[in-house]
Short mmCIF file of C-alpha atoms in Angstrom, two decimals:
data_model
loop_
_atom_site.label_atom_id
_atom_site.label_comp_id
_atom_site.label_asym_id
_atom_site.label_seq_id
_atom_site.Cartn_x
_atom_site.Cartn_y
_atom_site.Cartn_z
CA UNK D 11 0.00 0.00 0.00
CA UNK D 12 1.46 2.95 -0.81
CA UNK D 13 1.82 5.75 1.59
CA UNK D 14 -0.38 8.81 0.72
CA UNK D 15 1.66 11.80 0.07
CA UNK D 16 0.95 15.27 2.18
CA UNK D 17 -1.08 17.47 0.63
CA UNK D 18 -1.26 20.43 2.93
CA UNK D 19 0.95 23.26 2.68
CA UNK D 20 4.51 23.03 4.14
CA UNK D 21 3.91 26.11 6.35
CA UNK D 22 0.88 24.82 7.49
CA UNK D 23 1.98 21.45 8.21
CA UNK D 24 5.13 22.70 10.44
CA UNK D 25 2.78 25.32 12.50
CA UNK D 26 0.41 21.80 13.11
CA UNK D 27 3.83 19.82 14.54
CA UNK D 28 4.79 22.85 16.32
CA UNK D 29 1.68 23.65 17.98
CA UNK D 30 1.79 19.63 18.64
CA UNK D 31 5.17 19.39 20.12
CA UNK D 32 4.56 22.96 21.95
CA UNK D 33 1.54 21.50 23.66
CA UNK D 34 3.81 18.17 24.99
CA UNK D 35 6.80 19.59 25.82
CA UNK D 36 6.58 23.26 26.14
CA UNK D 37 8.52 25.94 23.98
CA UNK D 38 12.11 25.14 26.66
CA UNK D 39 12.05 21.91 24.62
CA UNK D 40 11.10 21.74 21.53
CA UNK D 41 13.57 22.53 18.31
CA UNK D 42 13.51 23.15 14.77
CA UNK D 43 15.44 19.87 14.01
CA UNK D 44 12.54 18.33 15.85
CA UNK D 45 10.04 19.57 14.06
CA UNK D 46 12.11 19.09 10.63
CA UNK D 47 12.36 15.47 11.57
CA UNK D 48 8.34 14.89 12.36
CA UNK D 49 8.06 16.86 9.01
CA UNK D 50 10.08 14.71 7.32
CA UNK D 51 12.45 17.39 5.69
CA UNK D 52 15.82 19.31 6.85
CA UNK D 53 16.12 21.84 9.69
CA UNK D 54 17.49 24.15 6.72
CA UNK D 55 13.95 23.62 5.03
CA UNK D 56 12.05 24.96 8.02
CA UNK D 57 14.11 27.99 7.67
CA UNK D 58 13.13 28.43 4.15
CA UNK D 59 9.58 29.13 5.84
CA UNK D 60 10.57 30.63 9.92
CA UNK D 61 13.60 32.52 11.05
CA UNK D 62 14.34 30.64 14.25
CA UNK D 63 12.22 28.78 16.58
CA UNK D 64 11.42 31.96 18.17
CA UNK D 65 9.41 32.82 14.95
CA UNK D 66 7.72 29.79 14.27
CA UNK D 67 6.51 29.66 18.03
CA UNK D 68 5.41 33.28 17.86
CA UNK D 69 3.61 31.72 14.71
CA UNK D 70 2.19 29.32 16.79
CA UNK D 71 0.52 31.65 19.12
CA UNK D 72 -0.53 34.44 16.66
CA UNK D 73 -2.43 31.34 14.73
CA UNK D 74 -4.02 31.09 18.10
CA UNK D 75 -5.01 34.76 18.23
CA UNK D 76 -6.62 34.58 14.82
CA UNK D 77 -8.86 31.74 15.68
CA UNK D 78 -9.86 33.60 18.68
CA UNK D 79 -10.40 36.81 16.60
CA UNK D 80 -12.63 34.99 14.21
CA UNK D 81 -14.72 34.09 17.06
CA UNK D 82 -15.10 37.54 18.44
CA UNK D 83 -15.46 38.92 14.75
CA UNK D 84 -18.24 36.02 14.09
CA UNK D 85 -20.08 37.78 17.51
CA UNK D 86 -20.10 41.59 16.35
CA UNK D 87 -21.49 40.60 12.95
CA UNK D 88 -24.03 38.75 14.08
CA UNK D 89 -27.45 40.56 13.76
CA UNK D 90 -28.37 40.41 17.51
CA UNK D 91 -28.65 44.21 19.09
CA UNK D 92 -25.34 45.72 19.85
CA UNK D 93 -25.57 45.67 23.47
CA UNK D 94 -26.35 42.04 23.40
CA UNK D 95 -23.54 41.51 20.92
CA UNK D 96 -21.43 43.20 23.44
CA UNK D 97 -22.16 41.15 26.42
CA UNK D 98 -21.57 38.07 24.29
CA UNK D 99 -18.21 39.37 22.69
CA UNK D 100 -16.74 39.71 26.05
CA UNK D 101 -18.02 36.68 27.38
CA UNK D 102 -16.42 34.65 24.58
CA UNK D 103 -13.43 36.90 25.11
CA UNK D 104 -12.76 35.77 28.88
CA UNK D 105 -13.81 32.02 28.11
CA UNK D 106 -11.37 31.57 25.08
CA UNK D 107 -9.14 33.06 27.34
CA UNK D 108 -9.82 30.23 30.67
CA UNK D 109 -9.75 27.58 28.16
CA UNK D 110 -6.74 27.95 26.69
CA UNK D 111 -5.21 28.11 29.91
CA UNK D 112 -6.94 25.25 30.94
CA UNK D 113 -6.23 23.35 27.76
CA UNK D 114 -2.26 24.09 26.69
CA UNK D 115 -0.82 25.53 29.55
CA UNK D 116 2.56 25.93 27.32
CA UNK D 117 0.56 28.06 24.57
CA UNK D 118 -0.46 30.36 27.22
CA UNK D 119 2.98 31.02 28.74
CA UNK D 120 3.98 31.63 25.19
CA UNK D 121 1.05 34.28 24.85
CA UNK D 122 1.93 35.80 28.24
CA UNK D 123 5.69 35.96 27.42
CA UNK D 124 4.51 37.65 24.59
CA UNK D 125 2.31 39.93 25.93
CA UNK D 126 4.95 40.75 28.56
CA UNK D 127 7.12 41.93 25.69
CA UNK D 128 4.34 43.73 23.69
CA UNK D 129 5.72 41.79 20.34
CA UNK D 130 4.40 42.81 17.19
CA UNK D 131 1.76 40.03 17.05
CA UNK D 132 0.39 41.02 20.49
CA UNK D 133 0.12 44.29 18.83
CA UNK D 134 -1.59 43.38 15.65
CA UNK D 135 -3.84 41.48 17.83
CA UNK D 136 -4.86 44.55 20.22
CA UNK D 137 -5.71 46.81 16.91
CA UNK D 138 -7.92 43.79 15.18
CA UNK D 139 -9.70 43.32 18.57
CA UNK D 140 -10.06 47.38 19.27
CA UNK D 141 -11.56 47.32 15.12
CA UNK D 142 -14.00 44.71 16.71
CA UNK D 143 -15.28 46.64 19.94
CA UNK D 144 -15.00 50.12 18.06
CA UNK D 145 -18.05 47.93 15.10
CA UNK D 146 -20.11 46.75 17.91
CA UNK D 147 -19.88 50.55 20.23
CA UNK D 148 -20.67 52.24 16.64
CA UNK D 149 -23.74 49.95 15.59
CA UNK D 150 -25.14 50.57 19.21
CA UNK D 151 -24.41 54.38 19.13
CA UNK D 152 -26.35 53.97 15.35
CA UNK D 153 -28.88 52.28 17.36
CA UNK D 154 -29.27 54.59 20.46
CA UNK D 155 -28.46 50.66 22.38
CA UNK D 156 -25.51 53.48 23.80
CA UNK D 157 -25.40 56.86 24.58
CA UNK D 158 -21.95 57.38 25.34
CA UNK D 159 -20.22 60.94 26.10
CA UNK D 160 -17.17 60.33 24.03
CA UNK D 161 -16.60 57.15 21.85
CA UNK D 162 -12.45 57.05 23.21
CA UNK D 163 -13.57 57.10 26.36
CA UNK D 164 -16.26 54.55 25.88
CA UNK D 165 -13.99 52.20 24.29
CA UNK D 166 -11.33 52.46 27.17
CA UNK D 167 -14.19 51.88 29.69
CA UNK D 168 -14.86 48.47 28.54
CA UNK D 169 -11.51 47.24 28.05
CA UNK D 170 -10.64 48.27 31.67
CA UNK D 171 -13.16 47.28 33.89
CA UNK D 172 -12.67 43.68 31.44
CA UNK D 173 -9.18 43.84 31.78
CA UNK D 174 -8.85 41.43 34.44
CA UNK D 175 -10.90 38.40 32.24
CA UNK D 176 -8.95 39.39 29.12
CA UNK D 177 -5.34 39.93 29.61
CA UNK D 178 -3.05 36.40 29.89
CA UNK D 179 -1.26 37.29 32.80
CA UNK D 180 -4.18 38.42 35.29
CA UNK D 181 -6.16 35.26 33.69
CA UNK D 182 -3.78 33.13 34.77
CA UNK D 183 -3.05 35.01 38.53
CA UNK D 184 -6.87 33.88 38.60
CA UNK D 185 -6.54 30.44 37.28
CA UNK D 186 -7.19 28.58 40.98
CA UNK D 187 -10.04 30.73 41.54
CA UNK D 188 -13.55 29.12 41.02
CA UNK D 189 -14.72 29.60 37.44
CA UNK D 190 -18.54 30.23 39.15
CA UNK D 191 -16.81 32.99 41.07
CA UNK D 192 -15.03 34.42 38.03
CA UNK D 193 -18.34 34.24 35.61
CA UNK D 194 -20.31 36.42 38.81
CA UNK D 195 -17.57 38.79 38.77
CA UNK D 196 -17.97 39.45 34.90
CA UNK D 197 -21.28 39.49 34.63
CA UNK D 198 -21.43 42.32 37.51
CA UNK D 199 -18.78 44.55 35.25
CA UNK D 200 -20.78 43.68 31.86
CA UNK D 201 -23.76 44.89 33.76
CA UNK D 202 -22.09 48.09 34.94
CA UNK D 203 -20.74 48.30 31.48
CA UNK D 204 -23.66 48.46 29.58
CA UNK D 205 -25.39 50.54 32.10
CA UNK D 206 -23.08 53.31 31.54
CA UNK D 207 -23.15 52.99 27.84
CA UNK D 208 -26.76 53.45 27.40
CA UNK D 209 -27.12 55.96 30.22
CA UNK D 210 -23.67 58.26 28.85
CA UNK D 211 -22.11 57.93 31.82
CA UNK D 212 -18.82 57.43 30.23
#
């Protein structure tokens, strides 16, 4: 029988046995001839497509951030109201968040390492996910859902009284505490939240 052949990309392919061997044995221990060996090519191949390992884990985790932006982007153009939208955006947000914590530890000390260091895919991340918030605060000031003073403002509001449920390192200062604690805690700030957008408190 003869063995099938791979058929998805190369890049692809190495990001999938990276994100494999990252979840195992954490980024400390993996290594490009590693991965070139599970891929079945040369280390110098791999660096046809990364730099170093630091790039292809970096790729690993900004993969990562897409999925979890196509989620959020899935939520704000939904056709539910916009302060609906909003209280499900951030709830996704937080739980994508918990999971992956829960799910590949290593991954998430990659993205905190990462954030820690503000590297440029944390920072293409922030201004995708700001685009997001900024569609959903517009549709509901289109809407009257929100009232707020000034739209800056507004949009700094919810990020910081979220900040806690959204940012990798205070997620995982909170990962021994209760997930039915930490789900009462957000819901109280998305109610404040939306309170003061629709009353233009902020």
């Amino acid at each position: 029988m003869k063995t099938m052949r791979h058929t998805m990309p190369v890049e692809t392919r190495l990001l999938s046995i990276a994100a494999d061997q990252l979840r195992r044995q954490g980024p400390k221990h993996i290594t490009v001839v590693g991965i070139a060996d599970a891929a079945g090519m040369t280390h110098a191949n791999v660096y046809r497509y990364f730099a170093n390992k630091a790039a292809l884990v970096d790729a690993v985790a900004g993969q990562w951030l897409r999925g979890m932006e196509a989620t959020i982007a899935d939520i704000a153009d939904s056709p539910d109201p916009a302060d609906d939208k909003l209280e499900r955006l951030i709830q996704a947000w937080a739980r994508i968040h918990r999971d992956l914590l829960k799910e590949d530890r290593h991954l998430f000390d990659v993205y905190c390492s990462a954030t820690e260091t503000s590297r440029p895919l944390i920072r293409k991340h922030r201004s995708r996910m700001r685009l997001l918030i900024d569609r959903v605060l517009d549709e509901g000031i289109a809407t009257a859902k929100f009232d707020p003073r000034d739209r800056e403002k507004a949009h700094a509001f919810v990020t910081d009284s979220v900040y806690r449920f959204i940012n990798p390192l205070t997620v995982r200062l909170d990962a021994d505490v209760p997930e039915d604690i930490l789900d009462q805690r957000l819901a109280t700030m998305i109610r404040v939240i939306l309170r003061a957008l629709a009353n233009g408190s902020v």
